[in-house]
Short mmCIF file of C-alpha atoms in Angstrom, two decimals:
data_model
loop_
_atom_site.label_atom_id
_atom_site.label_comp_id
_atom_site.label_asym_id
_atom_site.label_seq_id
_atom_site.Cartn_x
_atom_site.Cartn_y
_atom_site.Cartn_z
CA MET A 151 -16.38 4.45 -33.91
CA LYS A 152 -16.07 1.08 -35.64
CA LEU A 153 -12.63 -0.49 -35.43
CA PRO A 154 -11.11 -2.27 -38.44
CA ALA A 155 -11.26 -6.05 -38.22
CA MET A 156 -7.55 -6.38 -37.42
CA ALA A 157 -7.71 -3.73 -34.69
CA SER A 158 -10.77 -5.38 -33.18
CA TRP A 159 -9.01 -8.75 -33.13
CA ARG A 160 -5.95 -7.25 -31.47
CA LEU A 161 -8.12 -5.47 -28.90
CA LEU A 162 -9.82 -8.73 -27.93
CA ALA A 163 -6.47 -10.51 -27.80
CA CYS A 164 -5.07 -7.86 -25.50
CA LEU A 165 -8.08 -8.05 -23.24
CA GLY A 166 -7.50 -11.77 -22.97
CA VAL A 167 -3.83 -11.30 -22.16
CA LEU A 168 -4.53 -8.67 -19.55
CA SER A 169 -7.31 -10.71 -18.01
CA SER A 170 -5.02 -13.69 -17.49
CA ALA A 171 -2.30 -11.38 -16.25
CA SER A 172 -4.62 -9.85 -13.68
CA VAL A 173 -5.35 -13.30 -12.27
CA HIS A 174 -1.62 -13.98 -12.06
CA ALA A 175 -1.24 -10.60 -10.39
CA HIS A 176 -3.00 -11.94 -7.30
CA GLY A 177 -6.45 -10.67 -8.19
CA GLY A 178 -5.95 -7.16 -9.54
CA LEU A 179 -5.04 -5.17 -12.62
CA MET A 180 -1.40 -4.09 -12.67
CA GLU A 181 -1.16 -0.96 -10.52
CA THR A 182 1.01 0.58 -7.84
CA GLN A 183 -0.27 0.04 -4.29
CA SER A 184 1.93 1.91 -1.81
CA TYR A 185 4.92 4.23 -1.55
CA THR A 186 7.85 3.90 0.89
CA SER A 187 11.22 5.62 1.16
CA ARG A 188 14.34 4.73 3.12
CA ARG A 189 14.86 6.84 6.21
CA GLY A 190 17.88 9.12 5.77
CA HIS A 191 18.41 7.99 2.16
CA PRO A 192 16.01 9.85 -0.15
CA GLU A 193 17.63 8.22 -3.17
CA ASP A 194 16.08 4.87 -2.20
CA ARG A 195 12.35 4.46 -2.84
CA LEU A 196 9.92 1.57 -3.20
CA MET A 197 6.40 1.07 -4.48
CA GLY A 198 4.17 -1.90 -3.81
CA PHE A 199 2.99 -3.34 -7.12
CA THR A 200 0.37 -5.92 -8.03
CA ARG A 201 3.07 -8.14 -9.49
CA GLY A 202 5.78 -7.65 -6.90
CA THR A 203 7.66 -4.49 -6.02
CA LEU A 204 9.17 -1.53 -7.88
CA ILE A 205 12.46 -0.12 -6.58
CA SER A 206 14.35 3.08 -7.35
CA ARG A 207 17.93 3.71 -6.22
CA ASP A 208 18.29 7.15 -7.84
CA GLY A 209 15.62 9.25 -6.17
CA GLY A 210 12.81 8.12 -8.44
CA GLU A 211 14.52 8.89 -11.73
CA SER A 212 14.21 5.25 -12.78
CA TRP A 213 12.29 2.26 -11.42
CA ARG A 214 12.97 -1.47 -11.74
CA TRP A 215 10.92 -4.57 -11.06
CA VAL A 216 11.17 -7.23 -8.35
CA CYS A 217 8.76 -10.03 -9.29
CA ALA A 218 6.40 -11.63 -6.78
CA GLU A 219 7.91 -15.02 -7.62
CA ALA A 220 11.30 -13.88 -6.29
CA MET A 221 9.74 -12.50 -3.12
CA GLY A 222 7.79 -15.70 -2.55
CA TYR A 223 4.67 -14.21 -1.02
CA GLY A 224 2.14 -16.18 -3.08
CA SER A 225 -1.36 -14.75 -2.84
CA TRP A 226 -0.59 -12.72 0.31
CA THR A 227 0.24 -9.35 -1.21
CA PRO A 228 2.39 -7.16 1.11
CA GLU A 229 0.28 -4.55 2.85
CA SER A 230 3.17 -2.55 4.29
CA TYR A 231 6.91 -2.10 3.85
CA VAL A 232 9.67 -0.67 6.01
CA TRP A 233 13.02 0.26 4.46
CA LEU A 234 15.45 0.44 7.36
CA SER A 235 18.15 3.11 7.43
CA GLY A 236 20.77 0.34 7.34
CA GLY A 237 19.43 -0.90 4.00
CA ASP A 238 17.36 -3.97 4.93
CA LEU A 239 13.80 -4.23 3.63
CA LEU A 240 10.84 -5.67 5.54
CA ALA A 241 7.41 -6.52 4.14
CA ALA A 242 4.33 -7.64 6.10
CA THR A 243 2.09 -9.76 3.89
CA GLY A 244 -0.72 -10.69 6.26
CA LYS A 245 0.80 -14.13 6.66
CA ALA A 246 4.60 -13.74 6.76
CA LEU A 247 7.21 -11.12 7.54
CA LEU A 248 9.59 -11.04 4.59
CA ARG A 249 13.10 -9.63 4.87
CA SER A 250 15.75 -8.68 2.33
CA HIS A 251 19.36 -8.13 3.45
CA ASP A 252 20.61 -7.17 -0.02
CA GLY A 253 18.39 -4.32 -1.17
CA GLY A 254 15.59 -6.43 -2.60
CA CYS A 255 17.54 -9.07 -4.56
CA SER A 256 16.63 -11.96 -2.25
CA TRP A 257 13.85 -12.36 0.33
CA GLU A 258 13.30 -14.74 3.22
CA PRO A 259 10.42 -15.14 5.69
CA SER A 260 11.29 -14.38 9.29
CA PRO A 261 11.52 -17.65 11.26
CA ALA A 262 10.01 -15.92 14.30
CA PHE A 263 6.53 -16.01 12.74
CA GLN A 264 6.29 -19.40 11.05
CA ASP A 265 2.97 -20.30 12.68
CA ALA A 266 1.65 -16.75 13.14
CA TRP A 267 0.11 -14.44 10.57
CA VAL A 268 1.83 -11.07 10.45
CA SER A 269 -0.99 -8.60 9.97
CA SER A 270 0.80 -5.30 10.65
CA LEU A 271 4.28 -3.80 10.86
CA ALA A 272 5.17 -0.44 12.44
CA GLU A 273 8.42 1.49 12.84
CA HIS A 274 9.38 3.72 15.77
CA PRO A 275 9.12 7.37 14.62
CA THR A 276 12.69 8.31 15.62
CA ASP A 277 14.59 5.07 16.35
CA GLY A 278 14.79 2.90 13.23
CA SER A 279 16.05 -0.08 15.20
CA VAL A 280 12.74 -0.37 17.10
CA LEU A 281 9.93 -2.16 15.29
CA PHE A 282 6.57 -3.69 16.20
CA VAL A 283 4.71 -6.58 14.60
CA ALA A 284 1.11 -7.62 15.29
CA THR A 285 -0.26 -11.03 14.38
CA GLY A 286 -3.80 -11.68 13.21
CA ARG A 287 -4.55 -15.35 12.79
CA PRO A 288 -8.21 -16.19 13.53
CA ALA A 289 -9.22 -18.55 16.34
CA VAL A 290 -5.85 -18.42 18.11
CA THR A 291 -4.14 -16.20 20.68
CA ASN A 292 -2.40 -13.35 18.88
CA LEU A 293 0.49 -11.25 20.15
CA LEU A 294 2.30 -7.98 19.66
CA TYR A 295 6.05 -8.35 19.20
CA ARG A 296 8.84 -5.81 19.64
CA SER A 297 12.31 -5.72 18.06
CA GLU A 298 15.16 -3.50 19.19
CA ASP A 299 17.70 -4.62 16.57
CA GLY A 300 15.97 -3.72 13.33
CA GLY A 301 13.92 -6.90 13.13
CA GLU A 302 16.73 -9.43 13.55
CA THR A 303 15.11 -10.77 16.74
CA TRP A 304 11.62 -10.39 18.19
CA THR A 305 10.30 -10.46 21.75
CA PRO A 306 6.60 -10.81 22.70
CA THR A 307 5.12 -7.87 24.60
CA PRO A 308 2.53 -8.48 27.36
CA LEU A 309 -0.28 -7.87 24.83
CA ARG A 310 -1.71 -11.27 23.95
CA ARG A 311 -5.42 -11.74 23.33
CA GLU A 312 -7.77 -14.20 21.66
CA ALA A 313 -8.52 -11.51 19.11
CA VAL A 314 -7.50 -10.84 15.53
CA PHE A 315 -5.04 -7.92 15.61
CA SER A 316 -5.45 -5.79 12.47
CA THR A 317 -3.05 -2.87 12.95
CA VAL A 318 -0.31 -1.58 15.25
CA ARG A 319 0.61 2.13 15.31
CA VAL A 320 3.12 4.19 17.31
CA ALA A 321 2.08 7.76 18.12
CA PRO A 322 4.59 10.05 16.34
CA SER A 323 4.45 12.72 19.05
CA ASP A 324 4.80 10.23 21.94
CA PRO A 325 6.52 6.95 20.99
CA LYS A 326 5.53 5.42 24.33
CA ARG A 327 1.89 5.53 23.22
CA LEU A 328 1.02 2.41 21.24
CA TYR A 329 -2.30 1.38 19.71
CA VAL A 330 -3.43 -1.99 18.38
CA SER A 331 -6.82 -2.51 16.75
CA GLY A 332 -8.60 -5.84 16.60
CA TRP A 333 -11.78 -7.80 16.99
CA VAL A 334 -13.34 -10.97 18.35
CA GLY A 335 -16.30 -11.85 16.16
CA TYR A 336 -18.39 -8.66 16.01
CA ALA A 337 -16.85 -7.25 19.20
CA MET A 338 -14.26 -4.66 18.24
CA TYR A 339 -11.43 -3.42 20.43
CA LEU A 340 -8.70 -0.85 20.60
CA PHE A 341 -5.78 -1.80 22.85
CA ARG A 342 -3.78 1.15 24.18
CA SER A 343 -0.45 1.42 26.00
CA GLY A 344 1.18 4.50 27.49
CA ASP A 345 4.47 2.87 28.50
CA ALA A 346 5.87 1.47 25.22
CA GLY A 347 3.89 -1.76 25.52
CA GLU A 348 4.58 -2.83 29.09
CA THR A 349 0.95 -2.49 30.18
CA TRP A 350 -2.25 -2.32 28.15
CA GLU A 351 -5.79 -1.00 28.45
CA ASP A 352 -8.62 -2.70 26.55
CA LEU A 353 -11.08 -0.23 25.04
CA PRO A 354 -14.21 -1.96 23.66
CA GLN A 355 -15.47 0.21 20.81
CA SER A 356 -18.97 1.65 20.91
CA LEU A 357 -19.78 2.79 17.38
CA PRO A 358 -21.99 5.74 16.38
CA PRO A 359 -25.67 5.08 15.53
CA GLY A 360 -26.22 3.48 12.15
CA LEU A 361 -23.15 1.26 12.37
CA GLU A 362 -24.73 -1.59 14.27
CA GLY A 363 -23.33 -4.85 12.96
CA ALA A 364 -20.15 -3.20 11.64
CA TYR A 365 -17.03 -5.33 11.46
CA ASP A 366 -13.36 -5.34 10.44
CA LEU A 367 -12.09 -2.54 12.70
CA LYS A 368 -8.74 -1.18 11.53
CA LEU A 369 -6.65 1.64 12.95
CA LEU A 370 -5.64 3.95 10.10
CA SER A 371 -3.47 6.69 11.59
CA VAL A 372 -2.47 8.59 14.73
CA SER A 373 -2.07 12.37 14.57
CA PRO A 374 1.56 13.54 14.43
CA ALA A 375 0.59 16.46 16.69
CA THR A 376 -1.11 14.67 19.61
CA PRO A 377 -1.25 11.01 20.67
CA ASP A 378 -4.95 11.22 21.61
CA VAL A 379 -6.24 11.95 18.07
CA LEU A 380 -6.59 8.96 15.81
CA TRP A 381 -8.60 7.58 12.90
CA MET A 382 -10.08 4.11 12.37
CA ARG A 383 -12.34 2.48 9.83
CA VAL A 384 -15.05 -0.16 9.89
CA SER A 385 -17.02 -2.02 7.24
CA SER A 386 -20.79 -2.48 7.33
CA ARG A 387 -23.59 -3.67 5.09
CA ALA A 388 -26.36 -1.28 4.07
CA ALA A 389 -30.02 -2.25 3.77
CA ASP A 390 -29.65 -2.65 -0.01
CA GLY A 391 -26.76 -5.09 0.48
CA THR A 392 -23.93 -2.75 -0.52
CA ILE A 393 -20.80 -2.60 1.62
CA ARG A 394 -20.02 0.75 3.27
CA TYR A 395 -16.66 1.86 4.59
CA THR A 396 -16.72 4.43 7.39
CA VAL A 397 -13.79 6.47 8.70
CA LEU A 398 -14.08 7.28 12.42
CA ARG A 399 -12.17 9.91 14.38
CA SER A 400 -11.36 9.95 18.09
CA GLU A 401 -10.03 12.87 20.09
CA ASP A 402 -9.75 11.07 23.43
CA GLY A 403 -7.37 8.24 22.70
CA GLY A 404 -9.97 5.91 21.25
CA ARG A 405 -12.61 6.06 23.97
CA THR A 406 -15.27 7.69 21.76
CA LEU A 407 -15.64 7.80 17.99
CA THR A 408 -17.28 10.13 15.47
CA SER A 409 -18.01 9.32 11.81
CA VAL A 410 -16.20 11.68 9.43
CA LEU A 411 -16.42 9.92 6.05
CA GLU A 412 -18.57 7.18 4.54
CA VAL A 413 -17.97 5.71 1.07
CA GLU A 414 -18.79 2.60 -0.92
CA ASP A 415 -15.25 2.41 -2.24
CA PRO A 416 -12.82 0.17 -0.27
CA LEU A 417 -10.30 2.16 1.76
CA VAL A 418 -6.59 1.79 1.05
CA ASN A 419 -4.81 3.99 3.60
CA MET A 420 -4.63 7.52 4.99
CA ASP A 421 -2.11 10.09 6.17
CA VAL A 422 -2.17 13.28 8.21
CA SER A 423 -0.38 16.64 8.05
CA ALA A 424 2.36 17.41 10.58
CA ASP A 425 0.07 19.74 12.54
CA GLY A 426 -2.77 17.20 12.50
CA ARG A 427 -5.22 19.65 10.95
CA THR A 428 -5.48 18.10 7.47
CA SER A 429 -5.95 14.46 6.61
CA TRP A 430 -6.16 12.47 3.40
CA VAL A 431 -8.01 9.21 2.83
CA ALA A 432 -7.26 7.02 -0.20
CA THR A 433 -9.74 4.55 -1.68
CA TYR A 434 -9.59 2.31 -4.73
CA ASN A 435 -10.77 5.16 -6.93
CA HIS A 436 -10.42 8.49 -5.12
CA LEU A 437 -8.36 10.57 -2.75
CA TYR A 438 -10.31 12.59 -0.17
CA ARG A 439 -9.05 15.58 1.81
CA GLY A 440 -10.50 16.75 5.09
CA ARG A 441 -9.42 19.95 6.82
CA GLU A 442 -10.11 20.67 10.46
CA GLY A 443 -13.72 21.77 10.88
CA GLU A 444 -14.61 20.78 7.30
CA SER A 445 -16.05 17.72 5.62
CA PHE A 446 -13.98 15.35 3.52
CA LEU A 447 -14.17 16.14 -0.19
CA PRO A 448 -12.79 14.17 -3.17
CA LEU A 449 -9.80 15.69 -4.95
CA SER A 450 -9.81 15.95 -8.73
CA LEU A 451 -6.89 13.50 -9.00
CA PRO A 452 -6.19 10.66 -8.83
CA THR A 453 -9.35 9.31 -10.44
CA GLY A 454 -8.39 5.70 -9.86
CA ASN A 455 -6.07 3.50 -7.80
CA ALA A 456 -5.24 5.95 -5.02
CA CYS A 457 -2.80 5.63 -2.14
CA VAL A 458 -1.26 8.47 -0.13
CA THR A 459 1.95 9.07 1.84
CA ARG A 460 3.14 12.34 3.36
CA GLU A 461 6.84 13.13 3.70
CA GLY A 462 7.43 16.51 5.25
CA GLY A 463 5.38 19.03 3.28
CA VAL A 464 5.10 16.79 0.21
CA LEU A 465 2.33 14.33 -0.62
CA TYR A 466 2.99 11.25 -2.74
CA ALA A 467 0.04 9.47 -4.31
CA CYS A 468 -0.51 6.33 -6.33
CA GLY A 469 -2.46 6.74 -9.53
CA SER A 470 -3.47 4.72 -12.56
CA THR A 471 -1.31 4.69 -15.67
CA TRP A 472 -4.36 3.48 -17.58
CA LEU A 473 -6.60 6.41 -16.54
CA HIS A 474 -4.40 9.50 -16.19
CA ASP A 475 -0.99 8.26 -17.36
CA TRP A 476 0.84 8.25 -14.04
CA ALA A 477 1.34 5.69 -11.31
CA LEU A 478 3.09 8.04 -8.87
CA ALA A 479 2.82 11.80 -8.43
CA ARG A 480 3.64 14.40 -5.80
CA SER A 481 1.89 17.49 -4.55
CA THR A 482 3.18 20.48 -2.60
CA ASP A 483 -0.25 22.11 -2.17
CA GLU A 484 -2.04 19.44 -0.13
CA GLY A 485 -3.30 17.59 -3.19
CA SER A 486 -4.86 20.47 -5.12
CA SER A 487 -2.43 19.87 -8.00
CA TRP A 488 -0.08 17.02 -8.88
CA GLU A 489 3.26 16.65 -10.59
CA PRO A 490 3.47 13.26 -12.34
CA LEU A 491 6.65 11.38 -11.45
CA PHE A 492 6.32 7.93 -12.94
CA SER A 493 4.21 5.81 -15.31
CA LEU A 494 4.23 2.03 -15.43
CA ARG A 495 5.28 2.35 -19.07
CA GLU A 496 8.60 3.68 -17.76
CA VAL A 497 9.68 0.61 -15.75
CA GLN A 498 13.32 0.02 -16.72
CA GLY A 499 13.43 -3.76 -16.54
CA VAL A 500 14.35 -6.09 -13.71
CA HIS A 501 15.98 -4.81 -10.52
CA GLN A 502 19.76 -4.98 -10.97
CA CYS A 503 20.98 -7.88 -8.84
CA PRO A 504 23.98 -10.23 -8.88
CA ALA A 505 23.84 -13.55 -10.72
CA GLY A 506 22.42 -16.33 -8.60
CA THR A 507 19.99 -14.15 -6.66
CA PRO A 508 16.25 -14.96 -6.90
CA VAL A 509 15.45 -11.67 -8.62
CA ARG A 510 18.09 -12.19 -11.30
CA GLU A 511 17.21 -15.83 -11.89
CA ARG A 512 13.42 -15.75 -11.64
CA CYS A 513 12.37 -12.28 -12.79
CA THR A 514 14.54 -11.95 -15.89
CA GLY A 515 12.60 -14.56 -17.86
CA LEU A 516 9.27 -13.02 -16.85
CA TRP A 517 10.16 -9.46 -17.80
CA PRO A 518 9.48 -9.54 -21.59
CA GLN A 519 5.83 -10.52 -21.10
CA LEU A 520 5.31 -7.93 -18.36
CA ALA A 521 7.01 -5.24 -20.47
CA GLN A 522 4.69 -6.05 -23.36
CA GLN A 523 1.65 -5.71 -21.14
CA LEU A 524 2.83 -2.44 -19.60
CA GLY A 525 4.02 -0.90 -22.85
CA ALA A 526 7.52 -0.62 -21.35
CA PRO A 527 10.70 -1.20 -23.38
CA VAL A 528 11.72 -4.86 -23.23
CA SER A 529 15.41 -3.87 -23.43
CA PRO A 530 15.60 -0.35 -21.97
CA VAL A 531 18.41 1.91 -23.16
CA SER A 532 20.88 2.80 -20.40
CA PRO A 533 20.38 6.42 -19.28
CA ASP A 534 23.92 7.35 -20.31
CA ALA A 535 24.10 5.23 -23.46
CA GLY A 536 22.21 7.59 -25.74
CA THR A 537 20.46 6.65 -28.97
CA PRO A 538 22.56 6.24 -32.14
CA ASP A 539 22.03 8.98 -34.71
CA GLU A 540 19.33 10.54 -32.54
CA GLU A 541 16.91 7.77 -33.46
CA VAL A 542 13.77 7.52 -31.39
CA PRO A 543 13.24 3.98 -30.06
CA PRO A 544 10.07 2.46 -31.54
CA LYS A 545 7.03 2.40 -29.33
CA PRO A 546 6.07 -1.05 -28.06
CA ASP A 547 3.47 -2.78 -30.19
CA GLY A 548 1.92 -4.83 -27.41
CA CYS A 549 -1.16 -4.59 -25.29
CA GLY A 550 0.24 -1.83 -23.11
CA ALA A 551 1.37 0.40 -26.00
CA ALA A 552 0.88 4.05 -25.16
CA ALA A 553 -0.55 4.94 -28.55
CA GLY A 554 -3.00 3.34 -30.93
CA LYS A 555 -6.35 1.69 -30.56
CA VAL A 556 -4.95 -1.28 -28.64
CA ALA A 557 -3.99 1.05 -25.79
CA MET A 558 -7.68 1.24 -24.95
CA ALA A 559 -7.63 -2.37 -23.73
CA PRO A 560 -6.27 -1.64 -20.24
CA LEU A 561 -8.77 1.20 -19.80
CA LEU A 562 -11.72 -0.93 -20.90
CA LEU A 563 -10.66 -3.79 -18.69
CA LEU A 564 -10.06 -1.45 -15.76
CA THR A 565 -13.58 -0.07 -16.10
CA LEU A 566 -15.07 -3.57 -16.15
CA LEU A 567 -13.00 -4.69 -13.17
CA ARG A 568 -13.88 -1.66 -11.08
CA ARG A 569 -17.59 -2.08 -11.82
CA ALA A 570 -17.39 -5.76 -10.89
CA ARG A 571 -15.46 -4.92 -7.76
CA ARG A 572 -18.08 -2.37 -6.71
CA ARG A 573 -20.82 -4.94 -7.23
CA GLY A 574 -18.82 -7.42 -5.17
#
């Protein structure tokens, strides 16, 4: 179909706007990246976002924006969040450990890790005051740290190696069992403790045939049912030059590994059912489900921008507003069907913070441009304010508008970006 000249011009303009925005968004199109809730407070929820963070204080009914500029993480996008039961927020960026004491309105890097790179953050499964942080700066001695006061202070554990630590995990069924993955060059290791980190066993990893030369070992998850079952992933280069990502499973505490899934799509995260018999693996473009004794198979949704988090018997997944019109959905049937919960077009403005806070001062001026790109209302109507005379607010006329030919711009750009990313 041939577009009118004006529509074609607007489409190209929008592509230009979104392209520059994606660069500002630390290298990716605007999408959700992770889902976290506050322990004991289901009304408080958070999603990682390519331009900061999205926060809900009403159980997901509405979401508001915390800009990356207010968080101050630069190009180090947070890989994991912990929302403590007391209300403080922690974010591990790969370089710093950021903390917010006021519900996300202001953020500060932890002074305990000024010269270290915080690669992973883990919370004790039952005691929210106990946290672990692993560092992963190359060419230096890295450590695992423990906090018993909700991250206010940190103490080094005996685990210190000249290795890059990629992930720390606490076994849900046995909190004394700790795992840390890492590597030294092409030598990959799993470090295991059975006494809450007092002593450690080094387990050099011998990979299955076909993965010679693999690198970038990362622990993904530990089964909630048994501390000896865990999943890891490695990256490797195929003969044709493409990068492969392989998920490995161990049933003996990391001593031996078996390949269970191999894809060419970068892995995001994974989660496991309470009984340990079903697992889900999220990649940039798909969500895979593997049941005990069966192979992993892709689910019909999401078809782009996947992440997965299990809470009880409910799955939460990231999705792409630009592909299937939701950025967060939930499933009560292990991912066979999804109930959309939120679209990026529904962001309700900047996170509500007092005057003088970084979010209020820095994000407010940036919101109109972001709203235009998302197709969200620049000045959202308060949920209890109503609309005079039952008028329907006009749809945004910007690049992220939900209707019209210009709305194709995000989809076209997303397709181009994903193809380029696969080639890369």
